[in-house]
Amino acid sequence: MTKPAFNFKMVAPLAAAIISVNAAAQEAPEKQSELMETIVVTAQVANARSDIERQRESNKVVAVQTSEAIGELPDANVTEALQRMSGVFIARDQGEGRFVGVRGIDPNLNASTINGMSLPAPETDSRAVALDVIPSDLLASLEVFKTLTPDMSADSIGGAIEIKSINALDQDGETYKVTVENGYSELQGENSPKFAGTYTNKFDLGGRTLGVAVAASHQERNFGSENIETDGVWEEFTALDGSEGVTAAEIEQRDYTVTRERTGLAANFDLEVSEGSQLYLHTLYSDFSDDEERQRNSFKLDEENDDPDTISASSVTWSDAALEKELKDRYEEQEILSVVAGGSHDMDKWGVEYAVGFSHAEESEPHRRDTTFVQEGLELGYTRAGKIPKMFAADTSAMDAASYELDELVVEDNYTDDEEVSFRIDFRRDIDVAGHPSELKFGLHERRREKTGDLNATVYDGFGGDFTLADFASNGVDYGLGVFGPGVNKGALNAFINANLGSFEIDETSTALDSARDYVMNEDISALYVMNDIDFGRANLVYGVRYEATDFSADGYRVAESGEAISGAEEIAEDVYVNAVSYERDYSNLFPSVNFKYDYSENVVLRAAYTESLSRPSFGDLNPSAAEIEYDEGELEVAAGNPALDPYEARNFDVSFEYYADSLGMFSLGAFHKQIDNFVVTADVASTADYSMYVGSLAVEEAEIFQPINGDKATLTGAELSWTRGFDNGFLLRANATMTDSEADLGLGADAERGNKITLPSQADLVANFIVGYERDAVSLRLSTAYKSERLLEVDLEDEAFDLYEDDHMQLDLSAKYRFENGMQVFFNAVNLTDEPFYANRRGYNGQYEEYGPAYVLGVTYSTF
């Protein structure tokens, strides 16, 4: 797929136009005074001003959003709040924002901290934290640092996300806020209640001040989605009648019904011992649960025949195909606990800060059930390809529940645990450098992290009778993307399973293959740094170096299905062998950095920075235990990790121009360039893999083996624009855009079947936001648009035409509020007004298409501040 090259020339006209708008705000003094008097009283403008001032004063390139600004938008969690900031995009799961990317880069290449301490990830595979588990009601501010200083962790190529929870010392005495709301999902027709509250107070303890802040939030969200996706790849086929074309061998229709609950608690205690001396204890607990029911039709087109009967550009027909109907009944719970205790003390020219932190994240998936019914010997296919394939079944029995036999039940109990203990101590000393005041800072940071996975599956294939879908059929599945046919009744099926599970026959081979996935990974990081912050009056220079030593180990299992014994392996089921595997590696890095800031005038700030950083591969990519091994009559499918992966390493260059109007107005233009080594890409490595690792001596005729590999080098170049403008008529405009262009070398060599050059995986060329706000008297309105261009998700090493791309996404949201004089506020939010779907494709052919529908929220808030 050819992508347009990035051109900085397209930025110039927009930059000139925006600067001219801001310059027009520099009117006569009396006119400026009138404008200030008009707009400063509005909450939207005051919040925007606070964000801008914090950005201006920072010695790094940063985007800031305070809790008050977050509250102006219809964002229910941290992820969705972050998407409004310059250079930030989000990856969605069933319409909700979950993971955060910065400057178009993969979310796994960012670092997330809360109250200064690293945040662990409850997901089995991810290093990136799904920040939707943290309700936005618990926040004081969000900061996205795009350049680093040596006192910050170096594990961030995209950006470092700092989450700060509420602090009572920042408030005026006793305050409280209570919110009650109800949401409505148009697709499912379900209600979603939510309750939230915060309380802060300051207590005089005889010359010492204790600040206490408590926040709580609970939401139950009922929603769903409709999906059609391809399992595997699209490829060239020659049909039995001689026709040629492109098709996939398996396509799935999916219908989801989901209940998500979020509970968040924060309790922060800050003690001002004396002027310049503070102690603190900050705690945050978040519980996220996802109760999901998924109805699925799997059109297994090549079940018996290797080739279709007929094929064209938009249709295909297969005979002797199979149609599977499956119910996934899954409850998943994630918990995050963060506890940070520390203090800071100023002692004349010396100062010291210290903190010890404990973070714990876990994910449990108890008693998950996947039940499959199958009907074989059908004539199946589609009459339309493209974004939404139109599936068909020529046999009327496809609509008959009694024609589907109960084929398989998989019961899983999966648990993941991620725990980190950290300590940091930082010293600072005021010194003069050539007559200029400066601060010398140095310190020690230690992190000890352990991530474990306990993954268990039991596969049943005998049920003591000939049961069919008719014994457990539902009345029908409300599915708008095609004809679905009968579904599975969850209640009737679970009653049958609960009463008879002990008598079912276990498939020992599949159970063994699916259960040998446990792992333990340890990652210990020790860091030392020194830096100097020099104030030249109108200029500021921060420079220094950070040293990080990483000690990584991974323990897991290698499992194989084989007709012969495998040396050194234990046979855990008939023809299934497993042996323990361990990997260890140590590496260390030096990270120099320079951040320069120059106040060219009262209105203009110039910045330049050079930093070096790294990003360690995700835990799923490093997992030594294969996530999936399926072998059937010569066909092998594998999804595996690669613990030998090297970390990404990056050299980062940044320059920026920032213009701040005397009245509310700001424009910034920045450029950045990143040189990245060892980038990671998931690829089908079947052409170079050793099949015996998975099937021993068994014959393999066709194979798909997906595994992460290190590419060679990659570059990413981009520009960021951000603009804010307040008007005396009550309007507030905010816009930002990040444009990037990347090139990565797969390092496959001259004999590769495909080209070596790709875009950086998960990189989006354009990320943009546009917000129109209006506030007058008691009325406040905000209309916001978030846009993300397409990005590469998966590489096909044999044919680049079938690389998987996520399509561009643009979402329109609305927030409206009315404030009463007694502190009460009524609000209405509308999310995804244009019903924007998720779409991923391979050369225009379906990869995944999913619709969520709009959602609406009506609520009331009462506060004393």
PDB file of C-alpha atoms in Angstrom, residues 652-862:
ATOM      1  CA  ASN A 652      15.076  12.026  19.547  1.00  0.00           C
ATOM      2  CA  PHE A 653      15.334  15.589  18.213  1.00  0.00           C
ATOM      3  CA  ASP A 654      12.769  18.296  18.989  1.00  0.00           C
ATOM      4  CA  VAL A 655      12.369  21.991  18.149  1.00  0.00           C
ATOM      5  CA  SER A 656       9.324  24.167  18.762  1.00  0.00           C
ATOM      6  CA  PHE A 657       7.969  27.688  18.476  1.00  0.00           C
ATOM      7  CA  GLU A 658       5.258  28.830  20.929  1.00  0.00           C
ATOM      8  CA  TYR A 659       3.295  32.066  20.724  1.00  0.00           C
ATOM      9  CA  TYR A 660       1.201  33.226  23.696  1.00  0.00           C
ATOM     10  CA  ALA A 661      -1.238  36.091  23.171  1.00  0.00           C
ATOM     11  CA  ASP A 662      -1.835  38.653  25.930  1.00  0.00           C
ATOM     12  CA  SER A 663      -5.483  37.695  25.865  1.00  0.00           C
ATOM     13  CA  LEU A 664      -6.340  34.008  25.804  1.00  0.00           C
ATOM     14  CA  GLY A 665      -4.596  32.672  22.745  1.00  0.00           C
ATOM     15  CA  MET A 666      -1.774  30.266  22.036  1.00  0.00           C
ATOM     16  CA  PHE A 667      -0.169  28.821  18.957  1.00  0.00           C
ATOM     17  CA  SER A 668       2.678  26.339  18.859  1.00  0.00           C
ATOM     18  CA  LEU A 669       4.506  24.671  16.018  1.00  0.00           C
ATOM     19  CA  GLY A 670       6.995  21.925  16.685  1.00  0.00           C
ATOM     20  CA  ALA A 671       9.043  19.474  14.658  1.00  0.00           C
ATOM     21  CA  PHE A 672      10.555  16.207  15.801  1.00  0.00           C
ATOM     22  CA  HIS A 673      12.681  13.439  14.370  1.00  0.00           C
ATOM     23  CA  LYS A 674      13.309   9.980  15.834  1.00  0.00           C
ATOM     24  CA  GLN A 675      15.908   7.441  14.777  1.00  0.00           C
ATOM     25  CA  ILE A 676      14.853   4.033  16.097  1.00  0.00           C
ATOM     26  CA  ASP A 677      16.831   0.806  16.169  1.00  0.00           C
ATOM     27  CA  ASN A 678      15.474  -2.714  16.764  1.00  0.00           C
ATOM     28  CA  PHE A 679      11.804  -1.887  16.219  1.00  0.00           C
ATOM     29  CA  VAL A 680       9.491  -4.859  16.735  1.00  0.00           C
ATOM     30  CA  VAL A 681       6.961  -6.128  14.214  1.00  0.00           C
ATOM     31  CA  THR A 682       4.629  -9.143  14.336  1.00  0.00           C
ATOM     32  CA  ALA A 683       5.065 -11.206  11.214  1.00  0.00           C
ATOM     33  CA  ASP A 684       4.247 -14.582   9.699  1.00  0.00           C
ATOM     34  CA  VAL A 685       7.643 -16.319   9.923  1.00  0.00           C
ATOM     35  CA  ALA A 686       6.464 -19.694   8.621  1.00  0.00           C
ATOM     36  CA  SER A 687       8.854 -19.517   5.669  1.00  0.00           C
ATOM     37  CA  THR A 688      11.873 -19.486   7.987  1.00  0.00           C
ATOM     38  CA  ALA A 689      10.591 -21.279  11.123  1.00  0.00           C
ATOM     39  CA  ASP A 690      11.536 -24.676  12.486  1.00  0.00           C
ATOM     40  CA  TYR A 691       8.208 -26.558  12.547  1.00  0.00           C
ATOM     41  CA  SER A 692       9.608 -29.329  14.757  1.00  0.00           C
ATOM     42  CA  MET A 693       9.509 -26.916  17.696  1.00  0.00           C
ATOM     43  CA  TYR A 694       5.711 -27.231  17.618  1.00  0.00           C
ATOM     44  CA  VAL A 695       4.897 -30.579  15.990  1.00  0.00           C
ATOM     45  CA  GLY A 696       8.050 -32.653  16.282  1.00  0.00           C
ATOM     46  CA  SER A 697       8.212 -35.111  13.408  1.00  0.00           C
ATOM     47  CA  LEU A 698       4.659 -34.574  12.124  1.00  0.00           C
ATOM     48  CA  ALA A 699       4.342 -33.488   8.509  1.00  0.00           C
ATOM     49  CA  VAL A 700       3.415 -29.859   7.823  1.00  0.00           C
ATOM     50  CA  GLU A 701       1.927 -28.922   4.472  1.00  0.00           C
ATOM     51  CA  GLU A 702       0.698 -25.409   5.310  1.00  0.00           C
ATOM     52  CA  ALA A 703       1.754 -23.208   8.213  1.00  0.00           C
ATOM     53  CA  GLU A 704       1.055 -19.785   9.699  1.00  0.00           C
ATOM     54  CA  ILE A 705       3.459 -18.894  12.504  1.00  0.00           C
ATOM     55  CA  PHE A 706       3.013 -15.384  13.868  1.00  0.00           C
ATOM     56  CA  GLN A 707       5.909 -14.156  15.984  1.00  0.00           C
ATOM     57  CA  PRO A 708       7.411 -10.768  16.877  1.00  0.00           C
ATOM     58  CA  ILE A 709      10.799 -10.081  15.335  1.00  0.00           C
ATOM     59  CA  ASN A 710      13.272  -7.203  15.489  1.00  0.00           C
ATOM     60  CA  GLY A 711      13.424  -5.130  12.381  1.00  0.00           C
ATOM     61  CA  ASP A 712      16.515  -3.162  11.441  1.00  0.00           C
ATOM     62  CA  LYS A 713      16.194   0.607  11.605  1.00  0.00           C
ATOM     63  CA  ALA A 714      13.300   3.019  11.489  1.00  0.00           C
ATOM     64  CA  THR A 715      12.951   6.772  11.290  1.00  0.00           C
ATOM     65  CA  LEU A 716       9.983   8.918  12.224  1.00  0.00           C
ATOM     66  CA  THR A 717       9.687  12.594  11.359  1.00  0.00           C
ATOM     67  CA  GLY A 718       6.792  14.825  12.219  1.00  0.00           C
ATOM     68  CA  ALA A 719       5.315  18.179  13.077  1.00  0.00           C
ATOM     69  CA  GLU A 720       2.885  19.239  15.785  1.00  0.00           C
ATOM     70  CA  LEU A 721       0.552  22.196  15.721  1.00  0.00           C
ATOM     71  CA  SER A 722      -1.574  23.406  18.608  1.00  0.00           C
ATOM     72  CA  TRP A 723      -3.882  26.429  18.705  1.00  0.00           C
ATOM     73  CA  THR A 724      -6.176  27.902  21.338  1.00  0.00           C
ATOM     74  CA  ARG A 725      -8.220  31.088  20.948  1.00  0.00           C
ATOM     75  CA  GLY A 726     -10.826  32.651  23.223  1.00  0.00           C
ATOM     76  CA  PHE A 727     -13.300  35.257  21.990  1.00  0.00           C
ATOM     77  CA  ASP A 728     -15.282  37.922  23.814  1.00  0.00           C
ATOM     78  CA  ASN A 729     -18.566  36.454  22.530  1.00  0.00           C
ATOM     79  CA  GLY A 730     -18.088  33.309  24.657  1.00  0.00           C
ATOM     80  CA  PHE A 731     -16.542  31.040  22.029  1.00  0.00           C
ATOM     81  CA  LEU A 732     -13.394  29.043  22.623  1.00  0.00           C
ATOM     82  CA  LEU A 733     -11.587  27.239  19.793  1.00  0.00           C
ATOM     83  CA  ARG A 734      -8.910  24.600  20.364  1.00  0.00           C
ATOM     84  CA  ALA A 735      -7.199  22.631  17.623  1.00  0.00           C
ATOM     85  CA  ASN A 736      -4.152  20.434  17.390  1.00  0.00           C
ATOM     86  CA  ALA A 737      -2.633  18.168  14.787  1.00  0.00           C
ATOM     87  CA  THR A 738       0.366  15.857  14.691  1.00  0.00           C
ATOM     88  CA  MET A 739       1.654  14.794  11.279  1.00  0.00           C
ATOM     89  CA  THR A 740       4.240  12.038  11.049  1.00  0.00           C
ATOM     90  CA  ASP A 741       5.999  10.078   8.359  1.00  0.00           C
ATOM     91  CA  SER A 742       8.028   6.962   9.062  1.00  0.00           C
ATOM     92  CA  GLU A 743      10.117   4.381   7.272  1.00  0.00           C
ATOM     93  CA  ALA A 744      11.255   1.092   8.750  1.00  0.00           C
ATOM     94  CA  ASP A 745      13.544  -1.589   7.356  1.00  0.00           C
ATOM     95  CA  LEU A 746      12.534  -5.178   8.062  1.00  0.00           C
ATOM     96  CA  GLY A 747      16.079  -6.374   7.492  1.00  0.00           C
ATOM     97  CA  LEU A 748      14.928  -9.428   5.506  1.00  0.00           C
ATOM     98  CA  GLY A 749      17.777  -9.337   3.011  1.00  0.00           C
ATOM     99  CA  ALA A 750      17.878  -9.238  -0.777  1.00  0.00           C
ATOM    100  CA  ASP A 751      16.209 -12.641  -1.203  1.00  0.00           C
ATOM    101  CA  ALA A 752      13.023 -11.629   0.620  1.00  0.00           C
ATOM    102  CA  GLU A 753       9.724 -12.330  -1.139  1.00  0.00           C
ATOM    103  CA  ARG A 754       8.441  -8.860  -0.284  1.00  0.00           C
ATOM    104  CA  GLY A 755       9.880  -5.355  -0.013  1.00  0.00           C
ATOM    105  CA  ASN A 756      11.923  -4.492   3.061  1.00  0.00           C
ATOM    106  CA  LYS A 757      10.482  -1.000   3.564  1.00  0.00           C
ATOM    107  CA  ILE A 758       7.360  -0.465   5.652  1.00  0.00           C
ATOM    108  CA  THR A 759       5.903   2.263   7.820  1.00  0.00           C
ATOM    109  CA  LEU A 760       6.627   1.932  11.528  1.00  0.00           C
ATOM    110  CA  PRO A 761       4.077  -0.546  12.969  1.00  0.00           C
ATOM    111  CA  SER A 762       1.107   1.113  14.717  1.00  0.00           C
ATOM    112  CA  GLN A 763       2.192   4.571  13.517  1.00  0.00           C
ATOM    113  CA  ALA A 764      -0.562   6.967  12.377  1.00  0.00           C
ATOM    114  CA  ASP A 765       0.368   9.666   9.835  1.00  0.00           C
ATOM    115  CA  LEU A 766      -2.111  12.197  11.193  1.00  0.00           C
ATOM    116  CA  VAL A 767      -3.647  12.648  14.629  1.00  0.00           C
ATOM    117  CA  ALA A 768      -5.858  15.684  15.114  1.00  0.00           C
ATOM    118  CA  ASN A 769      -8.408  17.243  17.448  1.00  0.00           C
ATOM    119  CA  PHE A 770     -10.754  20.168  16.981  1.00  0.00           C
ATOM    120  CA  ILE A 771     -12.904  21.548  19.789  1.00  0.00           C
ATOM    121  CA  VAL A 772     -15.492  24.306  19.626  1.00  0.00           C
ATOM    122  CA  GLY A 773     -16.558  25.575  23.027  1.00  0.00           C
ATOM    123  CA  TYR A 774     -19.178  28.139  23.950  1.00  0.00           C
ATOM    124  CA  GLU A 775     -19.913  29.502  27.385  1.00  0.00           C
ATOM    125  CA  ARG A 776     -22.196  32.351  28.338  1.00  0.00           C
ATOM    126  CA  ASP A 777     -23.748  32.892  31.750  1.00  0.00           C
ATOM    127  CA  ALA A 778     -24.894  29.474  32.977  1.00  0.00           C
ATOM    128  CA  VAL A 779     -24.651  27.620  29.645  1.00  0.00           C
ATOM    129  CA  SER A 780     -21.577  25.701  28.502  1.00  0.00           C
ATOM    130  CA  LEU A 781     -21.281  23.723  25.248  1.00  0.00           C
ATOM    131  CA  ARG A 782     -18.436  21.750  23.698  1.00  0.00           C
ATOM    132  CA  LEU A 783     -18.327  19.967  20.358  1.00  0.00           C
ATOM    133  CA  SER A 784     -15.175  17.910  19.864  1.00  0.00           C
ATOM    134  CA  THR A 785     -13.750  15.883  16.999  1.00  0.00           C
ATOM    135  CA  ALA A 786     -10.888  13.381  17.305  1.00  0.00           C
ATOM    136  CA  TYR A 787      -9.234  12.000  14.165  1.00  0.00           C
ATOM    137  CA  LYS A 788      -6.622   9.278  13.634  1.00  0.00           C
ATOM    138  CA  SER A 789      -5.378   8.214  10.199  1.00  0.00           C
ATOM    139  CA  GLU A 790      -4.734   4.621   9.150  1.00  0.00           C
ATOM    140  CA  ARG A 791      -1.899   2.625  10.718  1.00  0.00           C
ATOM    141  CA  LEU A 792      -0.112  -0.647   9.996  1.00  0.00           C
ATOM    142  CA  LEU A 793      -1.062  -3.422  12.423  1.00  0.00           C
ATOM    143  CA  GLU A 794       0.398  -6.625  10.974  1.00  0.00           C
ATOM    144  CA  VAL A 795       3.007  -7.527   8.367  1.00  0.00           C
ATOM    145  CA  ASP A 796       2.684 -10.388   5.866  1.00  0.00           C
ATOM    146  CA  LEU A 797       6.271 -11.421   5.105  1.00  0.00           C
ATOM    147  CA  GLU A 798       5.260 -13.140   1.860  1.00  0.00           C
ATOM    148  CA  ASP A 799       3.090 -10.471   0.226  1.00  0.00           C
ATOM    149  CA  GLU A 800       3.041  -6.830   1.341  1.00  0.00           C
ATOM    150  CA  ALA A 801      -0.286  -6.354  -0.440  1.00  0.00           C
ATOM    151  CA  PHE A 802      -1.882  -8.256   2.426  1.00  0.00           C
ATOM    152  CA  ASP A 803      -0.400  -6.282   5.303  1.00  0.00           C
ATOM    153  CA  LEU A 804      -3.146  -5.470   7.799  1.00  0.00           C
ATOM    154  CA  TYR A 805      -4.034  -1.771   8.214  1.00  0.00           C
ATOM    155  CA  GLU A 806      -6.439  -0.154  10.632  1.00  0.00           C
ATOM    156  CA  ASP A 807      -8.561   2.371   8.745  1.00  0.00           C
ATOM    157  CA  ASP A 808      -8.747   6.030   9.687  1.00  0.00           C
ATOM    158  CA  HIS A 809     -11.165   6.954  12.495  1.00  0.00           C
ATOM    159  CA  MET A 810     -12.969  10.210  13.213  1.00  0.00           C
ATOM    160  CA  GLN A 811     -15.307  10.530  16.182  1.00  0.00           C
ATOM    161  CA  LEU A 812     -17.643  13.421  17.020  1.00  0.00           C
ATOM    162  CA  ASP A 813     -18.685  14.039  20.641  1.00  0.00           C
ATOM    163  CA  LEU A 814     -20.836  16.673  22.360  1.00  0.00           C
ATOM    164  CA  SER A 815     -20.973  17.980  25.915  1.00  0.00           C
ATOM    165  CA  ALA A 816     -23.570  20.455  27.235  1.00  0.00           C
ATOM    166  CA  LYS A 817     -23.909  21.889  30.772  1.00  0.00           C
ATOM    167  CA  TYR A 818     -26.124  24.251  32.678  1.00  0.00           C
ATOM    168  CA  ARG A 819     -24.936  25.654  36.014  1.00  0.00           C
ATOM    169  CA  PHE A 820     -27.200  26.857  38.805  1.00  0.00           C
ATOM    170  CA  GLU A 821     -26.103  29.489  41.324  1.00  0.00           C
ATOM    171  CA  ASN A 822     -26.358  27.034  44.244  1.00  0.00           C
ATOM    172  CA  GLY A 823     -23.483  24.890  42.895  1.00  0.00           C
ATOM    173  CA  MET A 824     -25.639  22.389  41.028  1.00  0.00           C
ATOM    174  CA  GLN A 825     -24.931  21.535  37.414  1.00  0.00           C
ATOM    175  CA  VAL A 826     -26.915  19.507  34.889  1.00  0.00           C
ATOM    176  CA  PHE A 827     -25.024  18.000  31.951  1.00  0.00           C
ATOM    177  CA  PHE A 828     -25.674  16.015  28.785  1.00  0.00           C
ATOM    178  CA  ASN A 829     -22.999  14.132  26.819  1.00  0.00           C
ATOM    179  CA  ALA A 830     -23.270  12.450  23.431  1.00  0.00           C
ATOM    180  CA  VAL A 831     -20.434  10.157  22.292  1.00  0.00           C
ATOM    181  CA  ASN A 832     -19.799   8.908  18.741  1.00  0.00           C
ATOM    182  CA  LEU A 833     -22.613  10.941  17.239  1.00  0.00           C
ATOM    183  CA  THR A 834     -21.795   9.823  13.684  1.00  0.00           C
ATOM    184  CA  ASP A 835     -21.700   6.097  14.580  1.00  0.00           C
ATOM    185  CA  GLU A 836     -18.081   5.748  13.469  1.00  0.00           C
ATOM    186  CA  PRO A 837     -17.087   2.062  13.131  1.00  0.00           C
ATOM    187  CA  PHE A 838     -13.742   0.332  13.575  1.00  0.00           C
ATOM    188  CA  TYR A 839     -12.329  -1.094  10.336  1.00  0.00           C
ATOM    189  CA  ALA A 840      -9.106  -2.967   9.560  1.00  0.00           C
ATOM    190  CA  ASN A 841      -8.347  -4.272   6.064  1.00  0.00           C
ATOM    191  CA  ARG A 842      -5.896  -6.105   3.841  1.00  0.00           C
ATOM    192  CA  ARG A 843      -5.747  -4.390   0.443  1.00  0.00           C
ATOM    193  CA  GLY A 844      -9.397  -3.390   0.830  1.00  0.00           C
ATOM    194  CA  TYR A 845     -10.510  -6.825   2.011  1.00  0.00           C
ATOM    195  CA  ASN A 846     -12.044  -7.266   5.440  1.00  0.00           C
ATOM    196  CA  GLY A 847      -9.747  -7.733   8.394  1.00  0.00           C
ATOM    197  CA  GLN A 848     -12.246  -6.572  11.013  1.00  0.00           C
ATOM    198  CA  TYR A 849     -15.313  -4.355  10.873  1.00  0.00           C
ATOM    199  CA  GLU A 850     -17.178  -3.425  14.054  1.00  0.00           C
ATOM    200  CA  GLU A 851     -20.016  -1.042  14.901  1.00  0.00           C
ATOM    201  CA  TYR A 852     -20.811   0.340  18.369  1.00  0.00           C
ATOM    202  CA  GLY A 853     -23.469   2.983  17.882  1.00  0.00           C
ATOM    203  CA  PRO A 854     -23.818   6.354  19.659  1.00  0.00           C
ATOM    204  CA  ALA A 855     -24.114   6.628  23.440  1.00  0.00           C
ATOM    205  CA  TYR A 856     -25.700   9.348  25.578  1.00  0.00           C
ATOM    206  CA  VAL A 857     -25.264  10.463  29.195  1.00  0.00           C
ATOM    207  CA  LEU A 858     -27.532  12.662  31.334  1.00  0.00           C
ATOM    208  CA  GLY A 859     -26.401  13.647  34.814  1.00  0.00           C
ATOM    209  CA  VAL A 860     -26.246  16.162  37.643  1.00  0.00           C
ATOM    210  CA  THR A 861     -23.305  17.424  39.715  1.00  0.00           C
ATOM    211  CA  TYR A 862     -23.242  19.373  42.967  1.00  0.00           C
TER     212      TYR A 862
END
